[in-house]
Amino acid sequence: LLTGRLPFPGRSSLAEKLVAHARASFPPLGPGFPEGLDAVLARMTAKDPADRYPDPAAAEAAVRAFAAGHRLAEVALPGADTAEWRDR
């Protein structure tokens, strides 16, 4: 949803998709996304629970710290039609 593309393209069967989601890390977001966002999302979606934020409050603090360093309201994310989302 964030990038407008599938996280694990090329996997056609349900089994392949389930294995990818269970074992593979999400790929980097790619160009156009604010620097540092990959690291926050990688920790939030880490496969090993010990590598994730310890609780929702810690994840929220990381997102707030990231957002404080960026003017996110002015960032147009690739693949996102901001007008469409704003009008919902």
PDB file of N, CA and C in Angstrom:
ATOM      1  N   LEU A   1       0.830  -1.188   0.000  1.00  0.00           N
ATOM      2  CA  LEU A   1       0.000   0.000   0.000  1.00  0.00           C
ATOM      3  C   LEU A   1       0.877   1.255   0.000  1.00  0.00           C
ATOM      4  N   LEU A   2       1.951   1.230   0.732  1.00  0.00           N
ATOM      5  CA  LEU A   2       2.830   2.390   0.830  1.00  0.00           C
ATOM      6  C   LEU A   2       3.532   2.686  -0.485  1.00  0.00           C
ATOM      7  N   THR A   3       3.935   1.646  -1.207  1.00  0.00           N
ATOM      8  CA  THR A   3       4.708   1.832  -2.435  1.00  0.00           C
ATOM      9  C   THR A   3       3.880   1.727  -3.696  1.00  0.00           C
ATOM     10  N   GLY A   4       2.689   1.163  -3.599  1.00  0.00           N
ATOM     11  CA  GLY A   4       1.880   0.959  -4.786  1.00  0.00           C
ATOM     12  C   GLY A   4       2.301  -0.272  -5.576  1.00  0.00           C
ATOM     13  N   ARG A   5       3.138  -1.126  -4.972  1.00  0.00           N
ATOM     14  CA  ARG A   5       3.557  -2.362  -5.640  1.00  0.00           C
ATOM     15  C   ARG A   5       3.598  -3.496  -4.617  1.00  0.00           C
ATOM     16  N   LEU A   6       3.578  -4.713  -5.122  1.00  0.00           N
ATOM     17  CA  LEU A   6       3.616  -5.881  -4.249  1.00  0.00           C
ATOM     18  C   LEU A   6       4.982  -6.018  -3.605  1.00  0.00           C
ATOM     19  N   PRO A   7       5.038  -6.480  -2.355  1.00  0.00           N
ATOM     20  CA  PRO A   7       6.331  -6.609  -1.690  1.00  0.00           C
ATOM     21  C   PRO A   7       7.180  -7.751  -2.245  1.00  0.00           C
ATOM     22  N   PHE A   8       6.532  -8.783  -2.758  1.00  0.00           N
ATOM     23  CA  PHE A   8       7.260  -9.949  -3.260  1.00  0.00           C
ATOM     24  C   PHE A   8       6.751 -10.308  -4.658  1.00  0.00           C
ATOM     25  N   PRO A   9       7.097  -9.518  -5.662  1.00  0.00           N
ATOM     26  CA  PRO A   9       6.599  -9.801  -7.013  1.00  0.00           C
ATOM     27  C   PRO A   9       7.198 -11.106  -7.558  1.00  0.00           C
ATOM     28  N   GLY A  10       6.520 -11.698  -8.512  1.00  0.00           N
ATOM     29  CA  GLY A  10       7.020 -12.891  -9.161  1.00  0.00           C
ATOM     30  C   GLY A  10       6.621 -14.185  -8.488  1.00  0.00           C
ATOM     31  N   ARG A  11       5.976 -14.108  -7.365  1.00  0.00           N
ATOM     32  CA  ARG A  11       5.514 -15.325  -6.700  1.00  0.00           C
ATOM     33  C   ARG A  11       4.054 -15.506  -7.070  1.00  0.00           C
ATOM     34  N   SER A  12       3.779 -16.582  -7.768  1.00  0.00           N
ATOM     35  CA  SER A  12       2.436 -16.729  -8.313  1.00  0.00           C
ATOM     36  C   SER A  12       1.507 -17.577  -7.446  1.00  0.00           C
ATOM     37  N   SER A  13       2.033 -18.614  -6.831  1.00  0.00           N
ATOM     38  CA  SER A  13       1.137 -19.474  -6.046  1.00  0.00           C
ATOM     39  C   SER A  13       0.972 -18.919  -4.639  1.00  0.00           C
ATOM     40  N   LEU A  14      -0.111 -19.307  -4.018  1.00  0.00           N
ATOM     41  CA  LEU A  14      -0.370 -18.887  -2.643  1.00  0.00           C
ATOM     42  C   LEU A  14       0.748 -19.384  -1.729  1.00  0.00           C
ATOM     43  N   ALA A  15       1.200 -20.603  -1.939  1.00  0.00           N
ATOM     44  CA  ALA A  15       2.269 -21.159  -1.107  1.00  0.00           C
ATOM     45  C   ALA A  15       3.545 -20.323  -1.209  1.00  0.00           C
ATOM     46  N   GLU A  16       3.918 -19.910  -2.426  1.00  0.00           N
ATOM     47  CA  GLU A  16       5.112 -19.077  -2.610  1.00  0.00           C
ATOM     48  C   GLU A  16       4.964 -17.741  -1.886  1.00  0.00           C
ATOM     49  N   LYS A  17       3.791 -17.157  -1.967  1.00  0.00           N
ATOM     50  CA  LYS A  17       3.537 -15.876  -1.307  1.00  0.00           C
ATOM     51  C   LYS A  17       3.609 -16.017   0.211  1.00  0.00           C
ATOM     52  N   LEU A  18       3.029 -17.097   0.747  1.00  0.00           N
ATOM     53  CA  LEU A  18       3.060 -17.322   2.189  1.00  0.00           C
ATOM     54  C   LEU A  18       4.486 -17.544   2.686  1.00  0.00           C
ATOM     55  N   VAL A  19       5.265 -18.307   1.940  1.00  0.00           N
ATOM     56  CA  VAL A  19       6.656 -18.546   2.324  1.00  0.00           C
ATOM     57  C   VAL A  19       7.434 -17.236   2.296  1.00  0.00           C
ATOM     58  N   ALA A  20       7.232 -16.422   1.266  1.00  0.00           N
ATOM     59  CA  ALA A  20       7.937 -15.142   1.174  1.00  0.00           C
ATOM     60  C   ALA A  20       7.593 -14.246   2.357  1.00  0.00           C
ATOM     61  N   HIS A  21       6.325 -14.167   2.696  1.00  0.00           N
ATOM     62  CA  HIS A  21       5.918 -13.326   3.820  1.00  0.00           C
ATOM     63  C   HIS A  21       6.448 -13.861   5.148  1.00  0.00           C
ATOM     64  N   ALA A  22       6.578 -15.162   5.258  1.00  0.00           N
ATOM     65  CA  ALA A  22       7.049 -15.761   6.503  1.00  0.00           C
ATOM     66  C   ALA A  22       8.562 -15.687   6.660  1.00  0.00           C
ATOM     67  N   ARG A  23       9.310 -15.725   5.547  1.00  0.00           N
ATOM     68  CA  ARG A  23      10.760 -15.869   5.644  1.00  0.00           C
ATOM     69  C   ARG A  23      11.588 -14.717   5.083  1.00  0.00           C
ATOM     70  N   ALA A  24      11.078 -14.040   4.082  1.00  0.00           N
ATOM     71  CA  ALA A  24      11.874 -12.999   3.413  1.00  0.00           C
ATOM     72  C   ALA A  24      11.614 -11.633   4.034  1.00  0.00           C
ATOM     73  N   SER A  25      12.655 -10.837   4.088  1.00  0.00           N
ATOM     74  CA  SER A  25      12.484  -9.448   4.537  1.00  0.00           C
ATOM     75  C   SER A  25      11.848  -8.644   3.418  1.00  0.00           C
ATOM     76  N   PHE A  26      11.134  -7.605   3.791  1.00  0.00           N
ATOM     77  CA  PHE A  26      10.567  -6.743   2.774  1.00  0.00           C
ATOM     78  C   PHE A  26      11.687  -6.046   2.023  1.00  0.00           C
ATOM     79  N   PRO A  27      11.526  -5.860   0.722  1.00  0.00           N
ATOM     80  CA  PRO A  27      12.562  -5.158  -0.034  1.00  0.00           C
ATOM     81  C   PRO A  27      12.579  -3.675   0.337  1.00  0.00           C
ATOM     82  N   PRO A  28      13.689  -2.991   0.065  1.00  0.00           N
ATOM     83  CA  PRO A  28      13.741  -1.549   0.336  1.00  0.00           C
ATOM     84  C   PRO A  28      12.614  -0.817  -0.404  1.00  0.00           C
ATOM     85  N   LEU A  29      12.197   0.295   0.144  1.00  0.00           N
ATOM     86  CA  LEU A  29      11.110   1.061  -0.461  1.00  0.00           C
ATOM     87  C   LEU A  29      11.484   1.604  -1.834  1.00  0.00           C
ATOM     88  N   GLY A  30      12.730   1.996  -1.981  1.00  0.00           N
ATOM     89  CA  GLY A  30      13.185   2.494  -3.274  1.00  0.00           C
ATOM     90  C   GLY A  30      13.344   3.998  -3.287  1.00  0.00           C
ATOM     91  N   PRO A  31      13.735   4.516  -4.442  1.00  0.00           N
ATOM     92  CA  PRO A  31      13.983   5.959  -4.554  1.00  0.00           C
ATOM     93  C   PRO A  31      12.708   6.765  -4.344  1.00  0.00           C
ATOM     94  N   GLY A  32      12.891   7.943  -3.820  1.00  0.00           N
ATOM     95  CA  GLY A  32      11.763   8.850  -3.621  1.00  0.00           C
ATOM     96  C   GLY A  32      11.196   8.825  -2.217  1.00  0.00           C
ATOM     97  N   PHE A  33      11.564   7.834  -1.415  1.00  0.00           N
ATOM     98  CA  PHE A  33      11.096   7.768  -0.040  1.00  0.00           C
ATOM     99  C   PHE A  33      12.128   8.415   0.866  1.00  0.00           C
ATOM    100  N   PRO A  34      11.705   9.040   1.949  1.00  0.00           N
ATOM    101  CA  PRO A  34      12.647   9.699   2.860  1.00  0.00           C
ATOM    102  C   PRO A  34      13.674   8.715   3.424  1.00  0.00           C
ATOM    103  N   GLU A  35      14.906   9.178   3.493  1.00  0.00           N
ATOM    104  CA  GLU A  35      15.983   8.359   4.039  1.00  0.00           C
ATOM    105  C   GLU A  35      15.672   7.997   5.491  1.00  0.00           C
ATOM    106  N   GLY A  36      15.894   6.767   5.842  1.00  0.00           N
ATOM    107  CA  GLY A  36      15.655   6.314   7.204  1.00  0.00           C
ATOM    108  C   GLY A  36      14.335   5.593   7.397  1.00  0.00           C
ATOM    109  N   LEU A  37      13.404   5.784   6.487  1.00  0.00           N
ATOM    110  CA  LEU A  37      12.103   5.126   6.624  1.00  0.00           C
ATOM    111  C   LEU A  37      12.241   3.611   6.489  1.00  0.00           C
ATOM    112  N   ASP A  38      13.138   3.159   5.612  1.00  0.00           N
ATOM    113  CA  ASP A  38      13.371   1.719   5.468  1.00  0.00           C
ATOM    114  C   ASP A  38      13.750   1.075   6.803  1.00  0.00           C
ATOM    115  N   ALA A  39      14.618   1.734   7.542  1.00  0.00           N
ATOM    116  CA  ALA A  39      15.086   1.166   8.814  1.00  0.00           C
ATOM    117  C   ALA A  39      13.945   1.035   9.821  1.00  0.00           C
ATOM    118  N   VAL A  40      13.094   2.035   9.890  1.00  0.00           N
ATOM    119  CA  VAL A  40      11.953   1.989  10.819  1.00  0.00           C
ATOM    120  C   VAL A  40      11.005   0.855  10.416  1.00  0.00           C
ATOM    121  N   LEU A  41      10.687   0.771   9.123  1.00  0.00           N
ATOM    122  CA  LEU A  41       9.769  -0.270   8.665  1.00  0.00           C
ATOM    123  C   LEU A  41      10.383  -1.662   8.786  1.00  0.00           C
ATOM    124  N   ALA A  42      11.679  -1.773   8.534  1.00  0.00           N
ATOM    125  CA  ALA A  42      12.343  -3.077   8.652  1.00  0.00           C
ATOM    126  C   ALA A  42      12.260  -3.590  10.084  1.00  0.00           C
ATOM    127  N   ARG A  43      12.453  -2.698  11.029  1.00  0.00           N
ATOM    128  CA  ARG A  43      12.370  -3.146  12.424  1.00  0.00           C
ATOM    129  C   ARG A  43      10.931  -3.483  12.799  1.00  0.00           C
ATOM    130  N   MET A  44       9.970  -2.758  12.279  1.00  0.00           N
ATOM    131  CA  MET A  44       8.567  -3.043  12.577  1.00  0.00           C
ATOM    132  C   MET A  44       8.127  -4.389  12.004  1.00  0.00           C
ATOM    133  N   THR A  45       8.714  -4.789  10.881  1.00  0.00           N
ATOM    134  CA  THR A  45       8.283  -6.004  10.194  1.00  0.00           C
ATOM    135  C   THR A  45       9.306  -7.133  10.285  1.00  0.00           C
ATOM    136  N   ALA A  46      10.249  -7.027  11.195  1.00  0.00           N
ATOM    137  CA  ALA A  46      11.283  -8.060  11.345  1.00  0.00           C
ATOM    138  C   ALA A  46      10.642  -9.420  11.599  1.00  0.00           C
ATOM    139  N   LYS A  47      11.202 -10.439  10.999  1.00  0.00           N
ATOM    140  CA  LYS A  47      10.659 -11.796  11.160  1.00  0.00           C
ATOM    141  C   LYS A  47      10.897 -12.321  12.583  1.00  0.00           C
ATOM    142  N   ASP A  48      12.039 -12.009  13.147  1.00  0.00           N
ATOM    143  CA  ASP A  48      12.351 -12.447  14.512  1.00  0.00           C
ATOM    144  C   ASP A  48      11.776 -11.425  15.492  1.00  0.00           C
ATOM    145  N   PRO A  49      10.847 -11.832  16.345  1.00  0.00           N
ATOM    146  CA  PRO A  49      10.251 -10.886  17.298  1.00  0.00           C
ATOM    147  C   PRO A  49      11.279 -10.136  18.152  1.00  0.00           C
ATOM    148  N   ALA A  50      12.422 -10.754  18.423  1.00  0.00           N
ATOM    149  CA  ALA A  50      13.458 -10.089  19.220  1.00  0.00           C
ATOM    150  C   ALA A  50      14.060  -8.885  18.486  1.00  0.00           C
ATOM    151  N   ASP A  51      13.900  -8.853  17.165  1.00  0.00           N
ATOM    152  CA  ASP A  51      14.436  -7.741  16.361  1.00  0.00           C
ATOM    153  C   ASP A  51      13.430  -6.606  16.185  1.00  0.00           C
ATOM    154  N   ARG A  52      12.188  -6.824  16.618  1.00  0.00           N
ATOM    155  CA  ARG A  52      11.140  -5.797  16.464  1.00  0.00           C
ATOM    156  C   ARG A  52      11.177  -4.828  17.638  1.00  0.00           C
ATOM    157  N   TYR A  53      10.438  -3.741  17.500  1.00  0.00           N
ATOM    158  CA  TYR A  53      10.259  -2.835  18.634  1.00  0.00           C
ATOM    159  C   TYR A  53       9.590  -3.637  19.745  1.00  0.00           C
ATOM    160  N   PRO A  54       9.927  -3.375  20.991  1.00  0.00           N
ATOM    161  CA  PRO A  54       9.409  -4.199  22.081  1.00  0.00           C
ATOM    162  C   PRO A  54       7.906  -4.062  22.321  1.00  0.00           C
ATOM    163  N   ASP A  55       7.345  -2.919  21.919  1.00  0.00           N
ATOM    164  CA  ASP A  55       5.912  -2.713  22.127  1.00  0.00           C
ATOM    165  C   ASP A  55       5.443  -1.589  21.193  1.00  0.00           C
ATOM    166  N   PRO A  56       4.129  -1.410  21.061  1.00  0.00           N
ATOM    167  CA  PRO A  56       3.611  -0.360  20.181  1.00  0.00           C
ATOM    168  C   PRO A  56       4.104   1.045  20.544  1.00  0.00           C
ATOM    169  N   ALA A  57       4.302   1.306  21.810  1.00  0.00           N
ATOM    170  CA  ALA A  57       4.774   2.639  22.219  1.00  0.00           C
ATOM    171  C   ALA A  57       6.181   2.904  21.678  1.00  0.00           C
ATOM    172  N   ALA A  58       7.026   1.882  21.665  1.00  0.00           N
ATOM    173  CA  ALA A  58       8.381   2.051  21.121  1.00  0.00           C
ATOM    174  C   ALA A  58       8.332   2.262  19.608  1.00  0.00           C
ATOM    175  N   ALA A  59       7.434   1.553  18.931  1.00  0.00           N
ATOM    176  CA  ALA A  59       7.279   1.742  17.486  1.00  0.00           C
ATOM    177  C   ALA A  59       6.767   3.151  17.198  1.00  0.00           C
ATOM    178  N   GLU A  60       5.809   3.590  17.991  1.00  0.00           N
ATOM    179  CA  GLU A  60       5.281   4.947  17.817  1.00  0.00           C
ATOM    180  C   GLU A  60       6.381   5.983  18.043  1.00  0.00           C
ATOM    181  N   ALA A  61       7.193   5.785  19.057  1.00  0.00           N
ATOM    182  CA  ALA A  61       8.287   6.722  19.332  1.00  0.00           C
ATOM    183  C   ALA A  61       9.262   6.769  18.167  1.00  0.00           C
ATOM    184  N   ALA A  62       9.541   5.631  17.557  1.00  0.00           N
ATOM    185  CA  ALA A  62      10.451   5.600  16.405  1.00  0.00           C
ATOM    186  C   ALA A  62       9.851   6.335  15.212  1.00  0.00           C
ATOM    187  N   VAL A  63       8.558   6.127  14.977  1.00  0.00           N
ATOM    188  CA  VAL A  63       7.892   6.826  13.867  1.00  0.00           C
ATOM    189  C   VAL A  63       7.862   8.332  14.136  1.00  0.00           C
ATOM    190  N   ARG A  64       7.566   8.722  15.356  1.00  0.00           N
ATOM    191  CA  ARG A  64       7.554  10.155  15.696  1.00  0.00           C
ATOM    192  C   ARG A  64       8.945  10.772  15.558  1.00  0.00           C
ATOM    193  N   ALA A  65       9.975  10.048  15.992  1.00  0.00           N
ATOM    194  CA  ALA A  65      11.342  10.559  15.863  1.00  0.00           C
ATOM    195  C   ALA A  65      11.720  10.695  14.391  1.00  0.00           C
ATOM    196  N   PHE A  66      11.330   9.708  13.587  1.00  0.00           N
ATOM    197  CA  PHE A  66      11.589   9.792  12.153  1.00  0.00           C
ATOM    198  C   PHE A  66      10.854  10.983  11.553  1.00  0.00           C
ATOM    199  N   ALA A  67       9.567  11.107  11.868  1.00  0.00           N
ATOM    200  CA  ALA A  67       8.746  12.175  11.306  1.00  0.00           C
ATOM    201  C   ALA A  67       9.235  13.555  11.726  1.00  0.00           C
ATOM    202  N   ALA A  68       9.783  13.660  12.927  1.00  0.00           N
ATOM    203  CA  ALA A  68      10.273  14.957  13.406  1.00  0.00           C
ATOM    204  C   ALA A  68      11.421  15.474  12.549  1.00  0.00           C
ATOM    205  N   GLY A  69      12.151  14.567  11.942  1.00  0.00           N
ATOM    206  CA  GLY A  69      13.275  14.975  11.107  1.00  0.00           C
ATOM    207  C   GLY A  69      12.908  15.203   9.656  1.00  0.00           C
ATOM    208  N   HIS A  70      11.634  15.026   9.316  1.00  0.00           N
ATOM    209  CA  HIS A  70      11.181  15.185   7.935  1.00  0.00           C
ATOM    210  C   HIS A  70       9.896  16.003   7.911  1.00  0.00           C
ATOM    211  N   ARG A  71       9.732  16.744   6.861  1.00  0.00           N
ATOM    212  CA  ARG A  71       8.479  17.486   6.695  1.00  0.00           C
ATOM    213  C   ARG A  71       7.550  16.598   5.877  1.00  0.00           C
ATOM    214  N   LEU A  72       6.970  15.605   6.523  1.00  0.00           N
ATOM    215  CA  LEU A  72       6.245  14.553   5.819  1.00  0.00           C
ATOM    216  C   LEU A  72       5.011  15.046   5.078  1.00  0.00           C
ATOM    217  N   ALA A  73       4.404  16.092   5.535  1.00  0.00           N
ATOM    218  CA  ALA A  73       3.235  16.616   4.828  1.00  0.00           C
ATOM    219  C   ALA A  73       3.611  17.099   3.442  1.00  0.00           C
ATOM    220  N   GLU A  74       4.891  17.395   3.236  1.00  0.00           N
ATOM    221  CA  GLU A  74       5.341  17.898   1.944  1.00  0.00           C
ATOM    222  C   GLU A  74       5.976  16.820   1.075  1.00  0.00           C
ATOM    223  N   VAL A  75       6.022  15.589   1.566  1.00  0.00           N
ATOM    224  CA  VAL A  75       6.638  14.499   0.822  1.00  0.00           C
ATOM    225  C   VAL A  75       5.570  13.793   0.004  1.00  0.00           C
ATOM    226  N   ALA A  76       5.772  13.742  -1.302  1.00  0.00           N
ATOM    227  CA  ALA A  76       4.875  12.987  -2.168  1.00  0.00           C
ATOM    228  C   ALA A  76       5.472  11.593  -2.323  1.00  0.00           C
ATOM    229  N   LEU A  77       4.827  10.615  -1.748  1.00  0.00           N
ATOM    230  CA  LEU A  77       5.343   9.255  -1.802  1.00  0.00           C
ATOM    231  C   LEU A  77       5.100   8.666  -3.190  1.00  0.00           C
ATOM    232  N   PRO A  78       6.083   7.975  -3.741  1.00  0.00           N
ATOM    233  CA  PRO A  78       5.911   7.341  -5.046  1.00  0.00           C
ATOM    234  C   PRO A  78       4.749   6.363  -5.018  1.00  0.00           C
ATOM    235  N   GLY A  79       3.954   6.374  -6.060  1.00  0.00           N
ATOM    236  CA  GLY A  79       2.839   5.438  -6.144  1.00  0.00           C
ATOM    237  C   GLY A  79       1.599   5.876  -5.394  1.00  0.00           C
ATOM    238  N   ALA A  80       1.652   7.019  -4.748  1.00  0.00           N
ATOM    239  CA  ALA A  80       0.495   7.489  -3.974  1.00  0.00           C
ATOM    240  C   ALA A  80      -0.079   8.740  -4.622  1.00  0.00           C
ATOM    241  N   ASP A  81      -1.346   8.680  -4.938  1.00  0.00           N
ATOM    242  CA  ASP A  81      -2.029   9.851  -5.456  1.00  0.00           C
ATOM    243  C   ASP A  81      -2.578  10.609  -4.254  1.00  0.00           C
ATOM    244  N   THR A  82      -1.867  11.650  -3.850  1.00  0.00           N
ATOM    245  CA  THR A  82      -2.217  12.334  -2.607  1.00  0.00           C
ATOM    246  C   THR A  82      -3.599  12.960  -2.642  1.00  0.00           C
ATOM    247  N   ALA A  83      -4.025  13.421  -3.799  1.00  0.00           N
ATOM    248  CA  ALA A  83      -5.352  14.016  -3.895  1.00  0.00           C
ATOM    249  C   ALA A  83      -6.432  12.975  -3.625  1.00  0.00           C
ATOM    250  N   GLU A  84      -6.227  11.769  -4.142  1.00  0.00           N
ATOM    251  CA  GLU A  84      -7.205  10.706  -3.934  1.00  0.00           C
ATOM    252  C   GLU A  84      -7.332  10.369  -2.450  1.00  0.00           C
ATOM    253  N   TRP A  85      -6.228  10.268  -1.721  1.00  0.00           N
ATOM    254  CA  TRP A  85      -6.263   9.930  -0.308  1.00  0.00           C
ATOM    255  C   TRP A  85      -6.788  11.089   0.533  1.00  0.00           C
ATOM    256  N   ARG A  86      -6.438  12.299   0.154  1.00  0.00           N
ATOM    257  CA  ARG A  86      -6.854  13.470   0.918  1.00  0.00           C
ATOM    258  C   ARG A  86      -8.372  13.637   0.868  1.00  0.00           C
ATOM    259  N   ASP A  87      -8.993  13.261  -0.248  1.00  0.00           N
ATOM    260  CA  ASP A  87     -10.439  13.471  -0.431  1.00  0.00           C
ATOM    261  C   ASP A  87     -11.297  12.381   0.187  1.00  0.00           C
ATOM    262  N   ARG A  88     -10.696  11.381   0.792  1.00  0.00           N
ATOM    263  CA  ARG A  88     -11.502  10.285   1.390  1.00  0.00           C
ATOM    264  C   ARG A  88     -12.019  10.666   2.741  1.00  0.00           C
TER     265      ARG A  88
END
